[in-house]
GROMACS .gro file of C-alpha atoms in nm:
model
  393
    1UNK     CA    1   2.224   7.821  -3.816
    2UNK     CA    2   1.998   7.893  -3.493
    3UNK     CA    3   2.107   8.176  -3.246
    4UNK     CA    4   1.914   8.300  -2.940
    5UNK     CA    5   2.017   8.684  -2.872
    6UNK     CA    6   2.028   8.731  -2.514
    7UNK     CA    7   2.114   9.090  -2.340
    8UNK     CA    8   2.300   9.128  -2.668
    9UNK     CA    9   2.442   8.817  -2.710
   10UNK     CA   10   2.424   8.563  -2.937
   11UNK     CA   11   2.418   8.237  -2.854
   12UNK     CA   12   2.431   7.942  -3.159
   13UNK     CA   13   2.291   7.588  -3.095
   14UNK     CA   14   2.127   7.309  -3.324
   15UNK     CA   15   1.818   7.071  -3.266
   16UNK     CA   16   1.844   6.790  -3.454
   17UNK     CA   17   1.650   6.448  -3.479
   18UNK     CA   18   1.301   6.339  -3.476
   19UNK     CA   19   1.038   6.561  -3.298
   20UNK     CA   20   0.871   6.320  -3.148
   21UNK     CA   21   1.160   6.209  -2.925
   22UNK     CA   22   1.264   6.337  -2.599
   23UNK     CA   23   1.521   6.645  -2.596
   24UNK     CA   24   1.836   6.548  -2.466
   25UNK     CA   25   2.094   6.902  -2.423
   26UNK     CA   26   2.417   6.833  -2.477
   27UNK     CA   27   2.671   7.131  -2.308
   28UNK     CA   28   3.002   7.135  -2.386
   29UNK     CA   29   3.394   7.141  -2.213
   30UNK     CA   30   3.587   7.456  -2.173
   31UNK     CA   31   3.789   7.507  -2.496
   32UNK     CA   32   3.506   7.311  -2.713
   33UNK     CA   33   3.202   7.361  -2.896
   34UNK     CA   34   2.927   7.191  -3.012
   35UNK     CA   35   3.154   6.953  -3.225
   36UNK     CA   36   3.255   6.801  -2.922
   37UNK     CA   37   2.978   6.566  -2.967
   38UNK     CA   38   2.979   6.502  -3.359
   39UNK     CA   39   3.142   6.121  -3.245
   40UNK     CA   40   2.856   6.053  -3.024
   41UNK     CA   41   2.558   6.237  -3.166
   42UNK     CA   42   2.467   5.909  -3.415
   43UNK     CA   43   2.473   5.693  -3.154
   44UNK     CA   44   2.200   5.930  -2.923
   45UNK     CA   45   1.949   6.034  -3.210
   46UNK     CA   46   1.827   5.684  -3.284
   47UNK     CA   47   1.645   5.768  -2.926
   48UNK     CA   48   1.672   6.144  -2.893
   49UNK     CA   49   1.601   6.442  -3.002
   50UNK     CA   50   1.973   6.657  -2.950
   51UNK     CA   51   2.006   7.036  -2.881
   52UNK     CA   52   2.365   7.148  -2.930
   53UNK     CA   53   2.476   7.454  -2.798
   54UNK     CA   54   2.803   7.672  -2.814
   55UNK     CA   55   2.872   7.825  -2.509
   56UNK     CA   56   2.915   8.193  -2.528
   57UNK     CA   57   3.249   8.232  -2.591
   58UNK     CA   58   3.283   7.918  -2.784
   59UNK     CA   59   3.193   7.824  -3.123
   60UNK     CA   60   2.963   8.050  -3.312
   61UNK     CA   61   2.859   8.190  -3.006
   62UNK     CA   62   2.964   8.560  -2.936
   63UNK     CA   63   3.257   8.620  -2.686
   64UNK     CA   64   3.210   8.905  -2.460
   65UNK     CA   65   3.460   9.055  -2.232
   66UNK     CA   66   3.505   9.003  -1.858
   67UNK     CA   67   3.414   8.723  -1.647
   68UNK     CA   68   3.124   8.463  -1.703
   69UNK     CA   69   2.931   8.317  -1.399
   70UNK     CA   70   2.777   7.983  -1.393
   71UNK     CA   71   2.450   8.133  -1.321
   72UNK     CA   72   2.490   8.363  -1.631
   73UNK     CA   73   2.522   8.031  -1.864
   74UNK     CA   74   2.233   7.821  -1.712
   75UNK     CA   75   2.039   8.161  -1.792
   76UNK     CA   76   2.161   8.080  -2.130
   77UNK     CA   77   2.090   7.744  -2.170
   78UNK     CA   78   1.693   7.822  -2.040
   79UNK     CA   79   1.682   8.099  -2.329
   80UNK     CA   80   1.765   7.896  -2.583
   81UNK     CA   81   1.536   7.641  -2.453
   82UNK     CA   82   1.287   7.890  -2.483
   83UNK     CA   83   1.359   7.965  -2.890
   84UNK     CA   84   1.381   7.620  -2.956
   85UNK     CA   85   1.059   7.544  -2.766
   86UNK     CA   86   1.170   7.296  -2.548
   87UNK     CA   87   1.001   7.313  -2.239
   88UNK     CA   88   1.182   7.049  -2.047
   89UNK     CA   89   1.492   6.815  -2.092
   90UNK     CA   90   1.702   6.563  -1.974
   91UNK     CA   91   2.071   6.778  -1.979
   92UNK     CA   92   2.404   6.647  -2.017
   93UNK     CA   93   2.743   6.794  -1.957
   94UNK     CA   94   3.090   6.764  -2.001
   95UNK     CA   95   3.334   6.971  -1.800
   96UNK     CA   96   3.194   7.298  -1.732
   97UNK     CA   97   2.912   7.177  -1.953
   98UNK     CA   98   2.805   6.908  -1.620
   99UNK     CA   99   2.889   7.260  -1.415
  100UNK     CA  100   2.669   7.488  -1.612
  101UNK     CA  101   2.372   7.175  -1.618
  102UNK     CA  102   2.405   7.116  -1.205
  103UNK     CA  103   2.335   7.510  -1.248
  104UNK     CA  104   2.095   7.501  -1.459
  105UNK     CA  105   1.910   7.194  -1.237
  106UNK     CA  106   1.910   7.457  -0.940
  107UNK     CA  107   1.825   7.764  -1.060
  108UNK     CA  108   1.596   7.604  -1.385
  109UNK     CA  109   1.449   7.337  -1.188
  110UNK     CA  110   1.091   7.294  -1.391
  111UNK     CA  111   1.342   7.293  -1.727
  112UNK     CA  112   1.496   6.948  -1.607
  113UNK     CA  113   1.406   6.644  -1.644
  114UNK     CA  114   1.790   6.418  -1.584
  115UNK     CA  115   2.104   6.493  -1.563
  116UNK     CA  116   2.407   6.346  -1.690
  117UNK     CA  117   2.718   6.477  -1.529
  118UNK     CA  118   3.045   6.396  -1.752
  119UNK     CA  119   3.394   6.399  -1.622
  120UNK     CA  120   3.304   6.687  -1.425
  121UNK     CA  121   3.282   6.822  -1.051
  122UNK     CA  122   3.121   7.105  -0.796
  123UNK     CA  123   3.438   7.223  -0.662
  124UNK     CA  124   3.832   7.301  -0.844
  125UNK     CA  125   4.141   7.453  -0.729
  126UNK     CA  126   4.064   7.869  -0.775
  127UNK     CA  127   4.441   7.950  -0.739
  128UNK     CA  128   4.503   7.682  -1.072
  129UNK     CA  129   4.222   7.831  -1.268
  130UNK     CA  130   4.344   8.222  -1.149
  131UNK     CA  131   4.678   8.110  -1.318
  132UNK     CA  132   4.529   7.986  -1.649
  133UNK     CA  133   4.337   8.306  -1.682
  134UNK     CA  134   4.579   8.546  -1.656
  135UNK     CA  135   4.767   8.338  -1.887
  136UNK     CA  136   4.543   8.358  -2.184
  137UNK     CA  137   4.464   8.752  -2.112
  138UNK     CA  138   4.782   8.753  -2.087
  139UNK     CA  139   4.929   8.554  -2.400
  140UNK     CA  140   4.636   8.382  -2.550
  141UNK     CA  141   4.448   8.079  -2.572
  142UNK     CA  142   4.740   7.914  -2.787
  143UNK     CA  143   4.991   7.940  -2.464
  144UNK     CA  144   4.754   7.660  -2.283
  145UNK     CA  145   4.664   7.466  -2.614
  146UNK     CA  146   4.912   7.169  -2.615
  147UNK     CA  147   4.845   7.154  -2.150
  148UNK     CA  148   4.486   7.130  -2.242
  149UNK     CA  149   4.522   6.848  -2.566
  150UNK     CA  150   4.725   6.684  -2.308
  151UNK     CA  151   4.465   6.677  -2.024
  152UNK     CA  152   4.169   6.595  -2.284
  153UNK     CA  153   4.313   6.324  -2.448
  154UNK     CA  154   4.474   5.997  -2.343
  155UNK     CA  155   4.805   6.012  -2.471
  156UNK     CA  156   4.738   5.621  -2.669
  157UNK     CA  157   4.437   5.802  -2.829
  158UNK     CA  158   4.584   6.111  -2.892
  159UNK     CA  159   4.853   5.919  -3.060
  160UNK     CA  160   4.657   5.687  -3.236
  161UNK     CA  161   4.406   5.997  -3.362
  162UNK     CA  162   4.696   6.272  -3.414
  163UNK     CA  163   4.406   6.432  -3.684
  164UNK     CA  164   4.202   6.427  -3.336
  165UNK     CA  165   4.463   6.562  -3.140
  166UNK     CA  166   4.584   6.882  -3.392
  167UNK     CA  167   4.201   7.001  -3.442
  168UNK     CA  168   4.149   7.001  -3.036
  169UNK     CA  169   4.497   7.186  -3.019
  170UNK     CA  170   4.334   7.418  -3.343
  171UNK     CA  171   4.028   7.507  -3.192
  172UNK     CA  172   4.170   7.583  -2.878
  173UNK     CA  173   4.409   7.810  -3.013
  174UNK     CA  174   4.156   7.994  -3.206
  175UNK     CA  175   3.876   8.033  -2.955
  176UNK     CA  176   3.872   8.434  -2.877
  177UNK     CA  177   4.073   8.469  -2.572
  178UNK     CA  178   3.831   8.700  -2.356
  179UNK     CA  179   3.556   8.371  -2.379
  180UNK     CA  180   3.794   8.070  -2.229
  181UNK     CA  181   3.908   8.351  -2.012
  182UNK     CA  182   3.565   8.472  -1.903
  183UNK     CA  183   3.452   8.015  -1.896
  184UNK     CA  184   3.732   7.996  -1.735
  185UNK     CA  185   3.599   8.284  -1.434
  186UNK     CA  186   3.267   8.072  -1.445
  187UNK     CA  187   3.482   7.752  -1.323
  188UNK     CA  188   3.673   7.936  -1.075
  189UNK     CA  189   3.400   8.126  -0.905
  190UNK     CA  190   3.181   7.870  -0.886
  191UNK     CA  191   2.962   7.798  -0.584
  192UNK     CA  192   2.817   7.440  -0.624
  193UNK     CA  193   2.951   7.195  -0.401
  194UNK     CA  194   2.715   7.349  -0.093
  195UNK     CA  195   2.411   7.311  -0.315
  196UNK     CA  196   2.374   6.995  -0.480
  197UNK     CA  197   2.231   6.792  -0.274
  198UNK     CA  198   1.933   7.029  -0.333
  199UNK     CA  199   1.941   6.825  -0.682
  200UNK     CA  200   1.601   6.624  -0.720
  201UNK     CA  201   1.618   6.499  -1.088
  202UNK     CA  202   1.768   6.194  -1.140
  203UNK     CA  203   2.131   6.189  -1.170
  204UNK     CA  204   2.397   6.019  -1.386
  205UNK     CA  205   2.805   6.057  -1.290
  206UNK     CA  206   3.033   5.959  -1.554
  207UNK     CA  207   3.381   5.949  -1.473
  208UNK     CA  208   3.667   5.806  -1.700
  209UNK     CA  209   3.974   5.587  -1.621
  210UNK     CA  210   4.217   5.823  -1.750
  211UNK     CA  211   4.082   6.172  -1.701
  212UNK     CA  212   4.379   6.402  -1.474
  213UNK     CA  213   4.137   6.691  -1.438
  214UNK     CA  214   3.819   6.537  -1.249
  215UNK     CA  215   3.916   6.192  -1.181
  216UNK     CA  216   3.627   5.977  -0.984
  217UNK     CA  217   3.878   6.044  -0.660
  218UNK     CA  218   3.829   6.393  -0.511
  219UNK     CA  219   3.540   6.475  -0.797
  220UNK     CA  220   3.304   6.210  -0.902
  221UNK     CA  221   3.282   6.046  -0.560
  222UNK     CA  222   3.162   6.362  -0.453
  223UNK     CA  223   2.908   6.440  -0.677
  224UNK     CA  224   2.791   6.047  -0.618
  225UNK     CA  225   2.749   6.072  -0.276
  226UNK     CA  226   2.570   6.412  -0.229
  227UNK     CA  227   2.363   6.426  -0.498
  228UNK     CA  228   2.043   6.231  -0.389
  229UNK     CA  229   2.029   5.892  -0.526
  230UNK     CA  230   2.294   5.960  -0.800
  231UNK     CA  231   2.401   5.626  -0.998
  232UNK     CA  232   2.776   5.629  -1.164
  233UNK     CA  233   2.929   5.516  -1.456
  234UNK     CA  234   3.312   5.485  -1.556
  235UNK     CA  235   3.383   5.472  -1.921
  236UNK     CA  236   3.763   5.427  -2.042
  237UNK     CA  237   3.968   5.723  -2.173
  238UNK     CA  238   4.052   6.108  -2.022
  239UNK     CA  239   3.890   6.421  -1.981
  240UNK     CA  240   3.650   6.374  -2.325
  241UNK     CA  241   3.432   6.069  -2.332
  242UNK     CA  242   3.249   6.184  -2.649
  243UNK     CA  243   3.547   6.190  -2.848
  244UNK     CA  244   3.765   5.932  -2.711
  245UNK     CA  245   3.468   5.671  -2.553
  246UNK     CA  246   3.119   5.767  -2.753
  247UNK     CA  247   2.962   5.371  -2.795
  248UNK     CA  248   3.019   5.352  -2.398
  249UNK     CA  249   2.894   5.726  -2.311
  250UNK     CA  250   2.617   5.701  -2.558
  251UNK     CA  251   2.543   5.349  -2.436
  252UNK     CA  252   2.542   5.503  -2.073
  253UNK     CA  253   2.301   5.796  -2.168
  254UNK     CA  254   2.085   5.566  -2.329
  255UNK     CA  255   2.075   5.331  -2.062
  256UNK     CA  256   2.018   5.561  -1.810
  257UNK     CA  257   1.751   5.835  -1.963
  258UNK     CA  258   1.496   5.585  -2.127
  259UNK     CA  259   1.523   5.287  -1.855
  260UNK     CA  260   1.204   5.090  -1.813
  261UNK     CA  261   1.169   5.085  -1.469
  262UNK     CA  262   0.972   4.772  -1.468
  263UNK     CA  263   1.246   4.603  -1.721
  264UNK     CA  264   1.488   4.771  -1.432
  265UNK     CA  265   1.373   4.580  -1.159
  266UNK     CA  266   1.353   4.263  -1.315
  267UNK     CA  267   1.685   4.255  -1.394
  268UNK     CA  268   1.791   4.314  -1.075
  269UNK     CA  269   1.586   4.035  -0.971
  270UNK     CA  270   1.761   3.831  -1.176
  271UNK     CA  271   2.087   3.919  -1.151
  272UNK     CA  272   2.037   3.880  -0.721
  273UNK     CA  273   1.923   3.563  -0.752
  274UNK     CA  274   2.179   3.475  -0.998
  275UNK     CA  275   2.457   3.589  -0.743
  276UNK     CA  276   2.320   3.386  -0.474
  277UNK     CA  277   2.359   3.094  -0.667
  278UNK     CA  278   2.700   3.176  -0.778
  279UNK     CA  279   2.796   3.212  -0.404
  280UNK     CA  280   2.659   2.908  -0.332
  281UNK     CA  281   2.851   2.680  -0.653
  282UNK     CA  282   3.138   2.873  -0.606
  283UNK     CA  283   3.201   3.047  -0.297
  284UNK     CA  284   3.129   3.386  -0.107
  285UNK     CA  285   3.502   3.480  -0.161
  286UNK     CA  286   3.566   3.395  -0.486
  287UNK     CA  287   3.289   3.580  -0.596
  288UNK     CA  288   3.343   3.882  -0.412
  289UNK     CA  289   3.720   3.884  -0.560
  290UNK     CA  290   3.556   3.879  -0.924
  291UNK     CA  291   3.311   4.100  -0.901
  292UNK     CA  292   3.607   4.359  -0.752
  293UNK     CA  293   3.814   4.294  -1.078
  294UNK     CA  294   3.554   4.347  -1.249
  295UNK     CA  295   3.632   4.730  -1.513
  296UNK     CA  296   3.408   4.928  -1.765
  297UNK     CA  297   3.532   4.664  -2.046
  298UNK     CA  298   3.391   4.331  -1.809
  299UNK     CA  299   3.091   4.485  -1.589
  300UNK     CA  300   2.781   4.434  -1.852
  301UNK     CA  301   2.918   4.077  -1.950
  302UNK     CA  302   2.983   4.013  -1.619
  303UNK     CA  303   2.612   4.112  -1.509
  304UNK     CA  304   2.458   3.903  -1.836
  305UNK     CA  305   2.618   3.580  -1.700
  306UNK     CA  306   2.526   3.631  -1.332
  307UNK     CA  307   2.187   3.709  -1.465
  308UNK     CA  308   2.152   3.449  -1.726
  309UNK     CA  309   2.417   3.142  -1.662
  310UNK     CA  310   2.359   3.156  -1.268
  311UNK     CA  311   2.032   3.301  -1.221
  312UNK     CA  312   1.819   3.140  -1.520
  313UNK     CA  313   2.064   2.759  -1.604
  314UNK     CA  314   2.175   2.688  -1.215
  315UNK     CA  315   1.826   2.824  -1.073
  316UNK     CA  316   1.634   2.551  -1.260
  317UNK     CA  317   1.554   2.318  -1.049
  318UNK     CA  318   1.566   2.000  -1.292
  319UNK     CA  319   1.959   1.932  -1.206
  320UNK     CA  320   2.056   1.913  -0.885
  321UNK     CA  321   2.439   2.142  -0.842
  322UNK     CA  322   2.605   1.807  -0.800
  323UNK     CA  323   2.493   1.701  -1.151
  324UNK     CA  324   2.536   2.041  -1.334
  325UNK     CA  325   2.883   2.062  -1.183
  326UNK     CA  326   2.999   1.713  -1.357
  327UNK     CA  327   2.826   1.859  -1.618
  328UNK     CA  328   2.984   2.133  -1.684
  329UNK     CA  329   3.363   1.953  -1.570
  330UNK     CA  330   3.326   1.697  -1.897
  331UNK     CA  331   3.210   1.981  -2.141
  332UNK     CA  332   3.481   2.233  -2.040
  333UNK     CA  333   3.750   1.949  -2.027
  334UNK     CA  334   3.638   1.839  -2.382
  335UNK     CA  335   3.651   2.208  -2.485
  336UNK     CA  336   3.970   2.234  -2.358
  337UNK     CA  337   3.862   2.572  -2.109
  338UNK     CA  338   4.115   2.532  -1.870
  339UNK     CA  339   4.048   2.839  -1.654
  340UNK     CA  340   3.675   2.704  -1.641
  341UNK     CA  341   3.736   2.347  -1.568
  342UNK     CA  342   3.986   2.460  -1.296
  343UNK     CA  343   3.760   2.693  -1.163
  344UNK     CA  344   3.473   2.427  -1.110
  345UNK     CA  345   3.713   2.171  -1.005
  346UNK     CA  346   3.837   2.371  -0.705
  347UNK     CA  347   3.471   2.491  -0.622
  348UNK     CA  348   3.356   2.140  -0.622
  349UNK     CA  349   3.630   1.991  -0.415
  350UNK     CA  350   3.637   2.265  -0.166
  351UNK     CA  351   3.244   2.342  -0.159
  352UNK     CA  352   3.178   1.973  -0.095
  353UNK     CA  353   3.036   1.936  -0.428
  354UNK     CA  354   3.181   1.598  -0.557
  355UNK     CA  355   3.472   1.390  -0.433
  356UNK     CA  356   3.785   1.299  -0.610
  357UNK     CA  357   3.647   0.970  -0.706
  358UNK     CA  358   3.364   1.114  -0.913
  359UNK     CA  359   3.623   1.421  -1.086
  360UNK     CA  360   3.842   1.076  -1.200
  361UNK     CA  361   3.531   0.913  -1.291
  362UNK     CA  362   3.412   1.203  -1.520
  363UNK     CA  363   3.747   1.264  -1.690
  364UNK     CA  364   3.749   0.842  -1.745
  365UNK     CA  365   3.398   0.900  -1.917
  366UNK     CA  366   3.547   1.187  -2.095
  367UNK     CA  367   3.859   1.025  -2.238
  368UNK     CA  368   3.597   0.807  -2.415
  369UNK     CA  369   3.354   1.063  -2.533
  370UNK     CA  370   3.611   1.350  -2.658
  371UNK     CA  371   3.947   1.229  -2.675
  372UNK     CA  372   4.211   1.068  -2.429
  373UNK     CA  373   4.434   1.390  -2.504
  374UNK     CA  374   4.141   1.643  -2.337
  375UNK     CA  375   4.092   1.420  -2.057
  376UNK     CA  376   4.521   1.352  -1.997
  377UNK     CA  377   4.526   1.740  -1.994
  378UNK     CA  378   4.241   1.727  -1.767
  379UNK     CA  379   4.395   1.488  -1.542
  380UNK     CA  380   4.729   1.681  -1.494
  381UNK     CA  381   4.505   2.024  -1.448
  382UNK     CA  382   4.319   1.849  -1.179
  383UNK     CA  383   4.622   1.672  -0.993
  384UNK     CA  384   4.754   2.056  -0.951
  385UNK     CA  385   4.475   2.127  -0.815
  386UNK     CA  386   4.445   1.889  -0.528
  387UNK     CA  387   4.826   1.936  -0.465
  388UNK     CA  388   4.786   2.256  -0.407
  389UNK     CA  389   4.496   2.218  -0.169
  390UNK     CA  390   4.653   1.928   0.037
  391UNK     CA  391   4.938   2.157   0.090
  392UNK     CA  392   4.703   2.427   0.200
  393UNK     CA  393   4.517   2.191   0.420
   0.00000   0.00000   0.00000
């Protein structure tokens, strides 16, 4: 076990994974300790090199009296950077973990390289955090164990994970009152939301569907639009993404701190010209109502189509859209994808991309080719189409 001593404290933290891969610091929530991450950390060290570190007064870090300041804990985050001879590194954070690294980015700036700011924000309620400290100086951490399980977890998850669930409500209850009292202070006190947009290291903002404590509303959004040029992700799940989301946080992370800016941009140019030729097949409003539904599960294959299917098959210019619409009417009537083949069928007759005489004429030529059952259900799928459109006409 590695501990940095630091005006008489002792901090714990491990470095794990290959040397010859960037450092990534992983900080954790209020209430948590380095175990936070133990879902997530396989999933990072394939491309990092991870620093864990406990908090002081979390884990098997010591747990002095009195209040904490964010400033103090960035302080300890750059000491322990020093033992472990890290010079710089990308820094992610959970909770007061993305507090401590937006600290750590302003008063450590030379130490990093990214951050990654999880389910986190630069401003909460002082009166609500005065309440909970007095509480646990008061009665002890177990008196706020069950509200915090309850605002970490998605009740499905928790539910579905009780093992989860009890050793969150466990280590809660046993972390030394005077350090979630004294994290606690550091949260209250803290003095960030006038200063980050002095951040100049690029920026990730995670923010999950579930979380009650720093919801994308009234937190994320905030951090997204003053920090410069910060980019945002939403993962499913509350208040802990490495526990109840790691494949889609470590997916983000990875994503996001060893990008390819080169491999960047040509994706983009892809997917662009991909959604210019969606608009065009199948309408400016259509497309705009999809890409508005689309969620956390749907947005990467939703971006792999657009990039592929529209911007690679319908940009070549061997088929004119007249001919890969038929197309692709006979092969998703013969597959029997309904929601498909209506979807062309009403792009085509309302984009002016075939007339009703050549939809008959490909279901006719499809009754032959695969089946007179696919093509009668293609038939009646088509019919409601155009009623519904002369009625709208």
């Amino acid at each position: 076990m590695a501990y940095t001593l630091r005006d008489g404290v002792r901090l714990h933290w491990r470095l794990e994974g290959a040397a010859d891969r960037p450092v990534l610091v992983l900080l954790n929530s209020i209430g948590t300790d380095l175990s936070l991450w133990d879902r997530t950390v396989p999933l990072l060290l394939p491309a990092f090199r991870l620093l864990r570190i406990d908090t002081r007064g979390a884990g098997g870090s010591d747990a002095p009296e009195g209040d904490y300041t964010l400033a103090m804990l960035a302080d300890d985050v750059a000491a322990i950077m020093d033992d472990a001879g890290v010079a710089q590194a990308a820094v992610a954070g959970v909770s007061l973990g993305g507090m401590i690294a937006m600290q750590c980015a302003l008063d450590h700036p030379e130490r990093v390289a990214a951050l990654a700011l999880i389910c986190t924000s630069a401003t909460m309620d002082p009166a609500a955090w005065t309440t909970r400290i007095d509480m646990v100086r008061q009665q002890g951490t177990a008196a706020i164990a069950d509200m915090a399980v309850g605002r970490f977890l998605s009740p499905g998850f928790a539910a579905r994970h009780p093992e989860i669930a009890d050793s969150l409500r466990d280590g809660i209850a046993r972390q030394a009152d005077a350090g979630y009292a004294g994290a606690g202070a550091a949260i209250r006190d803290m003095a960030l939301i006038d200063r980050i947009d002095a951040i100049a290291v690029p920026t990730l903002v995670v923010t999950a569907m579930l979380d009650v404590s720093t919801p994308y509303a009234g937190h994320g959004e905030h951090l997204v639009a003053t920090i410069p040029a910060a980019r945002h992700v939403g993962v499913d799940g509350a208040h802990l993404p490495p526990i109840e989301a790691p494949a889609a946080l470590a997916t983000a992370l990875r994503r996001f701190l060893t990008r390819d800016e080169a491999v960047e941009a040509a994706a983009d140019t892809l997917f662009e010209a991909g959604l210019a030729n969606r608009r065009r097949v199948l309408g400016h409003a259509w497309v705009e109502r999809s890409l508005a539904r689309q969620t956390p599960l749907t947005a990467d294959f939703q971006a792999m189509i657009t990039r592929i299917a529209w911007g690679e098959i319908w940009g070549r210019p061997g088929l004119d859209d007249r001919t890969r619409r038929l197309i692709v009417l006979a092969i998703t009537c013969a597959l029997g994808r309904w929601e498909e083949f209506a979807l062309h069928v009403r792009a085509g007759l309302t984009q002016g991309g075939f007339t009703r005489d050549e939809l008959k004429e490909v279901l006719m030529q499809t009754a032959i080719y695969a089946g007179v059952p696919a093509a009668n259900t293609g038939f009646a799928e088509a019919q409601t189409i155009i009623d519904t459109l002369d009625q709208d006409a």
